[in-house]
Coordinates of C-alpha atoms in Angstrom, one line a residue:
M1 CA 37.4 79.1 -9.9
S2 CA 39.6 77.1 -7.5
N3 CA 38.4 74.2 -5.5
S4 CA 39.0 76.0 -2.2
G5 CA 36.6 78.6 -3.3
K6 CA 33.9 76.2 -4.4
K7 CA 30.9 76.1 -2.1
E8 CA 29.6 72.8 -0.9
R9 CA 26.3 71.9 -2.4
I10 CA 23.7 71.5 0.2
H11 CA 20.4 69.8 -0.7
F12 CA 17.3 71.0 1.0
G13 CA 16.2 68.8 3.9
T14 CA 19.4 66.7 3.9
L15 CA 20.3 64.8 7.1
E16 CA 23.7 63.6 5.9
K17 CA 25.8 65.7 8.3
E18 CA 23.7 65.0 11.3
A19 CA 23.6 61.2 10.6
V20 CA 27.4 61.0 10.2
A21 CA 27.9 63.0 13.3
H22 CA 25.5 60.8 15.3
A23 CA 27.2 57.7 14.1
K24 CA 30.6 59.0 15.1
R25 CA 29.4 60.0 18.5
K26 CA 27.9 56.6 19.0
R27 CA 31.1 54.8 18.1
E28 CA 33.1 57.1 20.4
E29 CA 30.8 56.3 23.3
E30 CA 31.1 52.6 22.7
E31 CA 35.0 52.9 22.6
E32 CA 34.9 54.9 25.8
H33 CA 32.6 52.4 27.5
D34 CA 34.9 49.5 26.5
A35 CA 37.9 51.4 27.8
M36 CA 36.1 52.1 31.1
S37 CA 35.3 48.4 31.4
T38 CA 38.9 47.5 30.8
T39 CA 40.1 50.0 33.4
V40 CA 37.6 48.8 36.0
V41 CA 38.8 45.2 35.5
D42 CA 42.4 46.3 35.7
N43 CA 41.7 48.1 39.0
L44 CA 40.0 45.1 40.4
L45 CA 42.9 43.0 39.5
D46 CA 45.3 45.5 41.2
V47 CA 43.2 45.0 44.4
S48 CA 44.4 41.4 44.6
E49 CA 47.8 40.7 45.9
G50 CA 49.6 40.4 42.6
A51 CA 48.1 37.0 41.8
V52 CA 47.4 38.2 38.2
S53 CA 49.5 40.7 36.3
A54 CA 47.3 43.2 34.4
R55 CA 48.6 45.8 32.0
P56 CA 46.7 48.1 29.7
G57 CA 45.6 46.2 26.6
A58 CA 46.4 42.8 28.1
H59 CA 44.1 39.9 27.4
I60 CA 41.6 39.4 30.3
D61 CA 40.8 35.9 31.3
L62 CA 37.4 35.7 33.1
D63 CA 38.3 32.4 34.7
Q64 CA 41.4 34.1 36.3
I65 CA 39.3 36.9 37.6
D66 CA 37.0 34.5 39.3
E67 CA 39.9 32.7 40.8
V68 CA 41.5 35.9 42.1
M69 CA 38.3 37.4 43.4
G70 CA 37.1 34.9 45.9
D71 CA 34.4 35.3 48.5
D72 CA 36.8 36.8 51.0
E73 CA 38.2 39.4 48.7
E74 CA 34.7 40.2 47.6
L75 CA 33.7 41.1 51.1
M76 CA 36.6 43.5 51.4
L77 CA 35.4 45.6 48.5
T78 CA 33.1 48.6 49.0
D79 CA 29.6 48.5 47.8
D80 CA 30.4 50.8 44.8
A81 CA 33.4 48.7 43.8
L82 CA 31.4 45.5 44.1
A83 CA 28.6 46.9 42.0
T84 CA 31.0 48.1 39.4
R85 CA 32.7 44.7 39.3
R86 CA 29.4 43.0 38.8
R87 CA 28.3 45.3 36.0
A88 CA 31.6 44.7 34.3
M89 CA 31.3 41.0 34.6
A90 CA 27.7 41.1 33.3
E91 CA 28.8 43.2 30.3
F92 CA 31.5 40.7 29.5
D93 CA 28.9 37.9 29.7
R94 CA 26.5 39.8 27.5
K95 CA 29.2 40.3 24.9
R96 CA 30.1 36.7 25.0
I97 CA 26.5 35.7 24.4
A98 CA 26.1 38.4 21.7
R99 CA 29.0 36.8 19.7
T100 CA 27.1 33.5 19.5
I101 CA 23.9 35.1 18.2
A102 CA 23.3 34.8 14.4
I103 CA 22.0 38.1 13.0
P104 CA 20.4 38.2 9.6
T105 CA 22.3 40.2 6.9
N106 CA 19.2 41.3 5.1
D107 CA 18.1 44.7 6.4
A108 CA 14.4 43.8 5.9
H109 CA 14.8 40.7 8.1
V110 CA 16.6 42.8 10.7
K111 CA 13.7 45.2 10.8
D112 CA 11.2 42.3 11.1
A113 CA 13.2 41.0 14.1
L114 CA 13.2 44.4 15.8
R115 CA 9.4 44.7 15.2
Q116 CA 8.9 41.2 16.7
N117 CA 10.7 42.3 19.8
E118 CA 8.6 45.5 20.1
Q119 CA 11.6 47.8 19.2
P120 CA 11.7 50.7 16.8
I121 CA 12.8 49.4 13.4
C122 CA 14.8 52.6 12.7
L123 CA 16.4 55.3 14.8
F124 CA 17.5 58.8 13.6
G125 CA 20.7 58.6 11.7
E126 CA 20.9 54.8 12.0
D127 CA 22.2 52.8 9.0
A128 CA 21.9 49.1 8.3
G129 CA 25.1 48.2 10.2
D130 CA 23.9 50.1 13.3
R131 CA 20.6 48.3 13.2
R132 CA 22.3 44.9 13.2
D133 CA 24.4 45.9 16.2
R134 CA 21.3 47.2 18.0
L135 CA 19.5 44.0 17.3
R136 CA 22.4 41.9 18.5
Y137 CA 22.5 44.0 21.7
I138 CA 18.7 43.6 22.3
L139 CA 18.8 39.8 21.7
S140 CA 21.7 39.3 24.0
K141 CA 19.9 41.2 26.8
I142 CA 16.8 39.1 26.2
A143 CA 18.9 35.9 26.3
I144 CA 20.4 36.8 29.6
E145 CA 17.1 37.7 31.2
R146 CA 15.5 34.5 30.0
R147 CA 18.5 32.5 31.3
D148 CA 18.5 34.1 34.7
A149 CA 14.7 33.9 35.1
G150 CA 14.3 30.4 33.8
S151 CA 17.4 28.5 34.7
E152 CA 16.1 27.1 38.0
Q153 CA 12.7 26.3 36.6
Q154 CA 14.4 24.6 33.5
E155 CA 16.4 22.4 35.8
I156 CA 13.3 21.2 37.5
E157 CA 11.5 20.6 34.2
D158 CA 14.6 18.7 32.8
E159 CA 14.6 16.5 35.9
D160 CA 10.9 15.8 35.6
M161 CA 11.3 15.0 31.9
K162 CA 14.2 12.7 32.5
S163 CA 12.2 10.9 35.2
D164 CA 9.2 10.6 32.9
D165 CA 11.4 9.2 30.1
E166 CA 13.0 6.6 32.4
D167 CA 9.6 5.6 33.6
E168 CA 8.3 5.3 30.0
V169 CA 11.2 3.2 28.8
Q170 CA 10.8 0.8 31.8
E171 CA 7.1 0.7 31.7
V172 CA 5.6 -2.6 30.3
F173 CA 1.8 -3.0 29.7
Y174 CA 0.1 -6.2 30.4
T175 CA -3.6 -7.0 29.9
E176 CA -5.3 -10.0 31.3
G177 CA -6.2 -12.6 28.7
S178 CA -9.1 -15.0 28.7
E179 CA -9.0 -18.7 29.4
A180 CA -9.7 -19.3 25.7
L181 CA -6.7 -17.3 24.7
L182 CA -4.5 -19.3 27.1
Q183 CA -5.7 -22.5 25.6
A184 CA -5.1 -21.2 22.1
R185 CA -1.6 -20.2 23.0
Q186 CA -0.9 -23.7 24.3
N187 CA -2.3 -25.3 21.2
I188 CA -0.3 -23.0 18.9
A189 CA 2.9 -23.8 20.9
K190 CA 2.4 -27.6 20.5
Q191 CA 1.4 -27.4 16.9
S192 CA 4.2 -25.0 15.9
L193 CA 6.9 -27.1 17.5
A194 CA 5.8 -30.1 15.5
R195 CA 5.8 -28.1 12.2
A196 CA 9.1 -26.6 13.0
E197 CA 10.6 -30.0 13.5
Q198 CA 9.2 -31.2 10.2
R199 CA 10.4 -28.1 8.4
I200 CA 14.0 -28.5 9.8
E201 CA 13.9 -32.2 8.9
R202 CA 13.0 -31.3 5.3
Q203 CA 15.7 -28.8 5.1
R204 CA 18.3 -31.3 6.3
E205 CA 17.1 -33.8 3.6
D206 CA 17.3 -31.0 1.0
C207 CA 20.9 -30.4 2.0
K208 CA 21.8 -34.0 1.0
V209 CA 20.8 -33.3 -2.7
D210 CA 23.9 -33.1 -4.8
L211 CA 24.9 -29.7 -6.1
A212 CA 24.5 -30.7 -9.8
S213 CA 20.9 -31.5 -9.3
V214 CA 20.3 -28.2 -7.4
R215 CA 22.0 -26.3 -10.2
R216 CA 20.0 -28.0 -12.8
L217 CA 16.8 -27.3 -10.9
R218 CA 17.7 -23.7 -10.6
Q219 CA 18.3 -23.4 -14.4
N220 CA 15.0 -25.0 -15.2
L221 CA 13.2 -22.7 -12.7
V222 CA 14.8 -19.6 -14.3
A223 CA 14.0 -20.9 -17.8
Q224 CA 10.3 -21.4 -16.9
L225 CA 9.9 -18.0 -15.1
T226 CA 11.4 -16.2 -18.0
N227 CA 8.9 -18.0 -20.3
Y228 CA 5.8 -16.8 -18.4
T229 CA 3.0 -15.1 -20.5
I230 CA -0.6 -14.4 -20.1
V231 CA -2.9 -17.5 -20.5
G232 CA -6.2 -16.1 -19.4
S233 CA -8.0 -12.8 -18.7
Q234 CA -11.6 -12.3 -17.4
V235 CA -13.7 -9.3 -16.4
G236 CA -14.6 -10.1 -12.9
D237 CA -17.0 -7.3 -11.8
D238 CA -18.2 -3.9 -12.8
R239 CA -15.9 -2.4 -10.1
P240 CA -12.1 -2.9 -9.6
L241 CA -11.0 -6.3 -8.2
S242 CA -9.1 -5.8 -5.0
R243 CA -8.0 -9.3 -3.9
I244 CA -7.3 -12.7 -5.4
A245 CA -6.5 -16.1 -3.7
F246 CA -5.9 -19.5 -5.1
A247 CA -7.7 -22.5 -3.6
P248 CA -5.4 -25.1 -2.0
N249 CA -6.1 -27.5 -4.8
S250 CA -4.8 -24.9 -7.4
R251 CA -7.8 -25.5 -9.6
Q252 CA -10.0 -22.6 -8.5
V253 CA -9.4 -19.0 -7.6
L254 CA -11.4 -16.4 -5.5
A255 CA -11.6 -12.8 -6.6
G256 CA -13.1 -10.0 -4.4
S257 CA -14.4 -6.7 -5.7
W258 CA -14.9 -3.1 -4.6
S259 CA -18.6 -3.8 -4.9
G260 CA -18.5 -6.3 -2.1
A261 CA -19.0 -9.3 -4.3
I262 CA -16.8 -12.5 -4.2
K263 CA -16.7 -14.8 -7.1
L264 CA -15.2 -18.3 -7.4
W265 CA -13.7 -19.1 -10.8
D266 CA -12.5 -22.3 -12.4
I267 CA -9.1 -22.3 -14.0
P268 CA -7.7 -22.3 -16.6
G269 CA -11.0 -21.8 -18.3
C270 CA -11.9 -18.7 -16.2
K271 CA -15.5 -19.7 -15.9
M272 CA -17.5 -18.5 -12.9
A273 CA -18.4 -21.3 -10.5
Q274 CA -20.2 -19.4 -7.8
L275 CA -21.2 -15.9 -6.5
F276 CA -21.0 -15.1 -2.8
R277 CA -22.9 -12.1 -1.5
G278 CA -22.7 -10.6 2.0
H279 CA -20.4 -7.6 2.0
T280 CA -21.8 -4.2 1.2
D281 CA -18.4 -2.5 0.6
R282 CA -15.0 -3.2 -1.0
V283 CA -13.5 -6.5 -0.1
G284 CA -10.0 -6.1 1.3
G285 CA -9.0 -9.6 2.5
L286 CA -9.5 -13.2 1.2
S287 CA -8.0 -16.3 2.7
F288 CA -8.6 -20.0 2.1
N289 CA -8.6 -22.4 5.0
P290 CA -5.7 -24.9 4.7
R291 CA -8.4 -27.6 5.1
A292 CA -10.8 -26.2 2.6
G293 CA -12.8 -28.8 0.7
Q294 CA -11.8 -31.7 3.0
S295 CA -15.2 -32.0 4.7
K296 CA -18.7 -30.8 4.1
G297 CA -20.0 -28.0 6.2
C298 CA -16.6 -26.7 7.2
V299 CA -15.4 -23.1 6.9
D300 CA -13.6 -23.0 3.6
F301 CA -12.5 -19.4 3.4
A302 CA -12.8 -16.0 5.1
S303 CA -13.2 -12.5 3.9
G304 CA -12.9 -9.0 5.3
A305 CA -14.2 -5.7 3.8
S306 CA -14.6 -2.0 4.3
D307 CA -18.0 -2.6 6.0
N308 CA -16.0 -3.6 9.1
E309 CA -17.2 -7.2 8.8
I310 CA -15.4 -10.5 8.6
F311 CA -17.5 -13.3 7.1
L312 CA -16.8 -17.0 7.1
W313 CA -18.0 -19.0 4.1
S314 CA -18.5 -22.5 2.9
L315 CA -18.2 -23.4 -0.8
E316 CA -21.6 -25.1 -0.6
K317 CA -23.4 -21.9 0.3
D318 CA -23.6 -18.4 -1.3
T319 CA -24.2 -16.7 2.0
P320 CA -21.9 -16.4 5.1
V321 CA -21.9 -19.3 7.6
G322 CA -20.3 -17.1 10.3
N323 CA -19.6 -13.5 11.2
L324 CA -16.7 -12.2 13.3
K325 CA -17.6 -8.8 14.8
G326 CA -15.3 -6.5 16.6
H327 CA -13.3 -4.2 14.3
Q328 CA -14.3 -0.6 14.3
S329 CA -13.1 0.3 10.9
R330 CA -12.2 -1.1 7.5
V331 CA -10.8 -4.7 7.5
V332 CA -8.0 -4.8 4.9
H333 CA -6.5 -8.2 5.4
V334 CA -7.3 -11.6 6.7
D335 CA -5.1 -14.8 6.9
H336 CA -5.7 -18.3 8.2
H337 CA -3.4 -19.8 10.8
P338 CA -1.6 -22.9 9.4
S339 CA -3.6 -25.1 11.7
G340 CA -6.9 -23.8 10.2
D341 CA -8.3 -23.3 13.6
Y342 CA -7.6 -19.6 13.9
L343 CA -7.9 -16.4 11.8
G344 CA -6.0 -13.2 11.9
S345 CA -7.3 -9.8 10.7
A346 CA -5.8 -6.4 10.1
S347 CA -7.8 -3.2 10.2
Y348 CA -7.8 0.5 9.8
D349 CA -8.8 0.8 13.5
G350 CA -5.1 0.4 14.3
S351 CA -5.3 -3.2 15.6
W352 CA -4.9 -6.7 14.5
R353 CA -7.0 -9.5 16.0
L354 CA -6.9 -13.2 16.5
W355 CA -10.2 -15.2 16.2
D356 CA -11.3 -18.8 17.0
I357 CA -13.1 -19.9 13.9
A358 CA -15.0 -22.7 15.6
T359 CA -16.5 -20.5 18.3
E360 CA -16.4 -17.2 16.3
Q361 CA -14.9 -15.7 19.5
E362 CA -12.3 -12.9 19.5
L363 CA -9.3 -14.3 21.4
L364 CA -6.9 -11.3 21.1
L365 CA -7.1 -7.6 20.3
Q366 CA -3.6 -6.4 19.8
E367 CA -2.4 -2.8 19.3
G368 CA 1.1 -1.6 18.6
H369 CA 1.2 0.3 15.4
S370 CA 1.0 4.1 15.4
R371 CA -1.3 4.1 12.3
E372 CA -3.6 1.8 10.4
V373 CA -2.6 -1.9 10.1
F374 CA -2.7 -3.0 6.4
A375 CA -1.0 -6.4 6.1
L376 CA -0.9 -9.6 8.2
R377 CA 0.6 -13.0 7.6
F378 CA 1.2 -16.1 9.7
Q379 CA 4.6 -17.9 9.6
C380 CA 4.6 -21.4 8.1
D381 CA 5.2 -23.0 11.6
G382 CA 2.4 -21.0 13.1
S383 CA 4.3 -19.6 16.0
L384 CA 4.8 -16.1 14.6
V385 CA 2.7 -13.5 12.9
A386 CA 3.9 -10.5 11.0
T387 CA 2.0 -7.2 10.7
A388 CA 2.7 -4.0 8.9
G389 CA 0.8 -0.8 8.1
L390 CA 0.7 2.8 7.2
D391 CA 3.4 3.7 9.8
G392 CA 6.0 2.1 7.6
I393 CA 7.0 -0.3 10.4
G394 CA 6.7 -4.1 10.4
R395 CA 6.3 -6.1 13.6
I396 CA 6.9 -9.7 14.5
W397 CA 4.6 -11.1 17.2
D398 CA 5.1 -14.4 19.1
L399 CA 1.7 -16.0 19.4
R400 CA 2.9 -18.3 22.1
S401 CA 3.8 -15.5 24.5
G402 CA 2.0 -12.5 23.0
R403 CA 5.2 -10.4 22.8
S404 CA 6.4 -8.2 20.0
I405 CA 9.8 -9.8 19.4
A406 CA 11.1 -7.7 16.4
E407 CA 10.6 -4.4 14.5
L408 CA 11.2 -4.3 10.8
E409 CA 12.5 -0.9 10.0
G410 CA 13.9 0.6 6.8
H411 CA 11.0 1.6 4.6
A412 CA 10.5 5.3 4.0
K413 CA 6.7 5.1 3.4
E414 CA 3.7 2.9 4.1
I415 CA 3.9 -0.9 3.9
F416 CA 1.0 -2.5 1.8
G417 CA 2.1 -6.1 1.5
L418 CA 4.2 -8.8 3.2
D419 CA 4.7 -12.5 3.0
W420 CA 6.8 -15.1 4.8
S421 CA 9.2 -17.3 2.9
P422 CA 8.6 -21.1 3.4
N423 CA 12.1 -21.3 5.0
G424 CA 10.6 -19.8 8.1
Y425 CA 13.1 -17.0 8.8
Q426 CA 12.8 -14.6 5.8
L427 CA 10.1 -12.1 5.3
A428 CA 9.4 -9.8 2.3
T429 CA 7.7 -6.4 2.6
G430 CA 6.4 -4.2 -0.2
S431 CA 6.1 -0.4 0.4
A432 CA 4.9 2.8 -1.1
D433 CA 8.6 3.8 -1.5
N434 CA 8.6 1.5 -4.5
T435 CA 10.9 -1.0 -2.9
V436 CA 10.8 -4.6 -1.5
R437 CA 12.8 -5.4 1.5
I438 CA 14.0 -8.9 2.6
F439 CA 14.2 -9.2 6.4
D440 CA 16.1 -12.1 8.0
L441 CA 14.7 -13.0 11.4
R442 CA 18.0 -14.6 12.5
K443 CA 19.6 -11.2 12.2
I444 CA 16.5 -9.1 12.9
A445 CA 17.6 -6.8 10.0
S446 CA 17.0 -6.0 6.4
V447 CA 19.4 -8.1 4.3
Q448 CA 18.3 -7.0 0.9
Q449 CA 16.6 -3.9 -0.6
I450 CA 15.1 -4.4 -4.0
P451 CA 14.1 -1.4 -6.2
A452 CA 11.2 -3.4 -7.4
H453 CA 8.9 -1.0 -9.2
K454 CA 8.4 2.5 -10.5
S455 CA 5.4 3.0 -8.3
M456 CA 4.1 1.8 -4.9
V457 CA 4.3 -2.0 -4.3
T458 CA 0.8 -3.3 -3.4
D459 CA 1.3 -7.0 -2.8
V460 CA 4.1 -9.6 -2.3
R461 CA 3.8 -13.4 -2.5
F462 CA 6.3 -16.2 -2.2
F463 CA 5.7 -19.6 -3.9
H464 CA 4.5 -22.0 -1.2
Y465 CA 4.5 -25.6 -2.4
D466 CA 2.0 -27.9 -0.7
S467 CA 2.5 -31.6 -1.5
T468 CA -0.7 -32.6 0.3
Q469 CA -3.0 -30.4 -1.8
S470 CA -1.3 -29.5 -5.1
S471 CA -1.1 -31.4 -8.3
E472 CA 2.2 -32.2 -10.1
P473 CA 4.2 -29.0 -10.3
R474 CA 4.9 -27.9 -13.8
I475 CA 8.4 -26.9 -12.8
S476 CA 9.4 -30.6 -12.6
E477 CA 8.1 -31.8 -15.9
D478 CA 11.0 -30.6 -17.9
M479 CA 13.6 -31.5 -15.3
D480 CA 16.4 -33.6 -16.5
T481 CA 16.4 -36.7 -14.3
S482 CA 19.2 -38.5 -16.1
G483 CA 22.5 -39.0 -14.3
D484 CA 22.4 -41.5 -11.4
G485 CA 18.7 -42.3 -12.3
N486 CA 17.7 -42.4 -8.6
E487 CA 16.8 -38.7 -8.1
D488 CA 13.7 -38.4 -6.0
M489 CA 11.3 -36.2 -7.8
S490 CA 9.5 -35.1 -4.7
V491 CA 12.7 -33.6 -3.4
H492 CA 13.0 -31.6 -6.6
K493 CA 9.5 -30.4 -6.1
R494 CA 10.2 -29.4 -2.6
L495 CA 13.4 -27.6 -3.6
C496 CA 11.2 -25.2 -5.6
D497 CA 9.4 -24.1 -2.4
G498 CA 10.1 -20.5 -1.8
Q499 CA 12.6 -20.1 -4.6
Y500 CA 10.7 -17.3 -6.3
M501 CA 8.2 -14.5 -5.5
A502 CA 5.9 -12.2 -7.3
T503 CA 5.3 -8.5 -6.6
A504 CA 2.4 -6.3 -7.8
S505 CA 2.5 -2.5 -8.2
N506 CA 0.6 0.5 -9.3
D507 CA 2.9 0.8 -12.3
G508 CA 0.8 -1.9 -13.9
L509 CA 3.4 -4.7 -13.7
I510 CA 3.8 -8.0 -11.9
N511 CA 7.5 -8.7 -11.4
V512 CA 8.8 -12.2 -10.8
W513 CA 12.1 -12.6 -8.8
T514 CA 14.2 -15.6 -7.9
A515 CA 15.1 -15.9 -4.2
G516 CA 18.6 -15.8 -3.0
D517 CA 20.1 -13.6 -5.6
W518 CA 16.8 -11.5 -5.8
K519 CA 17.1 -11.0 -9.5
L520 CA 14.3 -9.9 -11.7
Q521 CA 13.4 -12.8 -14.1
K522 CA 10.2 -11.5 -15.8
S523 CA 7.9 -8.5 -15.9
L524 CA 4.4 -9.4 -16.7
A525 CA 2.5 -6.6 -18.4
G526 CA -1.1 -6.9 -19.3
H527 CA -3.2 -4.9 -16.8
V528 CA -4.4 -1.4 -17.7
G529 CA -3.6 0.7 -14.7
K530 CA -2.9 -0.4 -11.1
V531 CA -2.4 -4.0 -10.1
L532 CA -3.9 -4.5 -6.6
S533 CA -3.2 -8.1 -5.7
V534 CA -1.2 -11.2 -6.8
D535 CA -1.0 -14.8 -5.8
I536 CA 0.8 -18.0 -6.8
S537 CA -0.9 -21.4 -7.1
R538 CA 0.3 -24.1 -4.7
D539 CA 1.5 -26.3 -7.6
G540 CA 3.6 -23.6 -9.1
S541 CA 1.6 -23.6 -12.4
Y542 CA 0.0 -20.2 -12.3
I543 CA 0.3 -16.6 -11.1
A544 CA -2.9 -14.7 -10.7
S545 CA -3.4 -11.0 -10.5
T546 CA -6.2 -8.5 -10.1
G547 CA -6.3 -4.8 -11.1
F548 CA -8.0 -1.5 -11.3
D549 CA -9.1 -2.4 -14.8
K550 CA -11.8 -4.8 -13.2
T551 CA -10.1 -7.9 -14.6
F552 CA -8.2 -10.8 -13.2
K553 CA -5.5 -12.4 -15.3
L554 CA -3.7 -15.8 -15.3
W555 CA 0.0 -16.1 -16.1
A556 CA 1.9 -19.3 -16.8
A557 CA 4.7 -20.8 -18.9
D558 CA 4.0 -21.3 -22.6
E559 CA 4.0 -25.1 -22.3
I560 CA 0.9 -25.1 -20.1

C-alpha cells in the first residue's frame, strides 16, 4: 500500500491537533499585535513634521519619539490617537521590563511561580515554552503596577531613610560622668604621661646597644625557647581549671577553677599554699595587683566569675576583703591598671567597667560591643585599654577622654584573648578563627596574621619583664658577655621584654612565638584536651598553663 493511501493513526482522546493549532493561533496573534504596534508608532511619527523618518521595519528609538511628540503636538492629537499612542508606549515599556526579568528554565519552578502569583499553572494546549512566556508577561505587568503605584511613596521613604542615616552617622552620645570618674581620668592622665616618658627613655637607651649584642641576645633567646619542656604538673581541682596568673615575684601562681575555688601554689614545687573560697561558679578572671605583697592588708589580687561577682582578695585571708557589684551577667575577665588603683572587668552583659579599688565604687560602665565582651587588657602606660568579645571586633579606649579611638577588625570569628606588647603600640588578639593577629596602633591596622593553631585560640600573653619585682631572668644566665666587657646586663634583661609571646588553644597546644618575625619556636604538648589559659612569669623563667584536664603545668628550659 502506498504512503498516500495510508491512514493517519489517531489515538483515542488525543489533543495533539488542537494543541498545535492553538499554539499557532497564539503566535499569529502575537505577530499581528507586534505589527499593529509598529504601524501605530509609524503613524504617530508621520504626524510630526518630518523630524524623524520612519519606514516599515526600521528601528524605533523611544527617546526620539519622546522628543518628536512634545506637549504641543500631544494636544493636537485626538483622544483615540492619544490613547493608542499611550498604549503603544506602555507596551514597549512592558517588553523592555520583561527582557530584564529572569525566568526559571525548570518547568516545575515556572509552575510554582505561577501558583504564587495566583495564576493557573497550565492552560489548554500550552507547552513549557508557552508557560515561560506567560510567566514573563505576568511578572512584567506586576512590575509595572508596583512601579507606578509605589514610585512616589518609595521616593518619600528613600528621603526619610537618607535623612535618618545622616542623623545616625552624625549623632554622638554623651553620658554625664561622676566627679570620681573625672578625678580618676585626671590621675590616669598624669600617671600615664610619666610612664610613657619612662618607656620612651628606655627604648632610646636600648637603641644605643650595639647590633652584635642584640643579635647574640636574640640567638640566646631562640635557643632557650626551643629548649622549653614540661617541668611540673599538678591536678588543681576536681573540675577544669579556667585561669592562671603568676604573682609579681614569679615564685607563686594562682589557678581558678570551674568549681569557683581559687588556689595559690608555690613553684616550682607545685605545692598548694592557700585556698580561697568565695565564688559559687566558674572563675573567669584572675589578676594580681602590681603592688601585691608590698604591704599588709592591701588588695593583692582580684577575681571574676560566672556568679556575676568580682571579689577583692588579700593573700593573708582566705575570704574576700571586698566585693564589686554591678555586672548583670558572667564576668569573664579582670585586669589591674598599672597604677594598682583601678580594676577593669569584662562581662557577658555586653559592657566593660572601671572600678576604684579603694572605694569599691563603679567609676565607668562602658558599652560599645554588639555582643558579649570576653577580654580586657590595660596598656603598659595606663592611658589605654583594649577590649574584645564575641562580636569579633576589638576596640581601643582612651581612659583619659573616654573615647573609642580605634576598631580592630579582621577576625572572622569571636575573639577570646588579647594582650598588649610592652612596647606600648602593638596588640595581639586570639580568635576562634584559629589565628592570632598583631595590630599596630600607629597604623590602626593589622600588620600580621598568624595561623597559630588548628583550633580556636583561647589566650594570648606577651613576656612582660618587671625589674622591680622579678628575680634574675634565666635568659641572661647563658649570655655571652665577652667582647668589650662593659655590657650592661640590665639592658640585656630589658631587651628580652616583649620579645616573645605564648598562645593557648583548644587543640591542646601552647605555642611560643618570637616577636618581630612572628615565627613559631616551640609547641608545648602535655595537656589532654583544651588549654584554657596561659601566662608567663615576670622573670622569664616559666610558662604556666591550665586546661580542661583539671591540671596546671609549668614549662621551662631544661637548665632550670
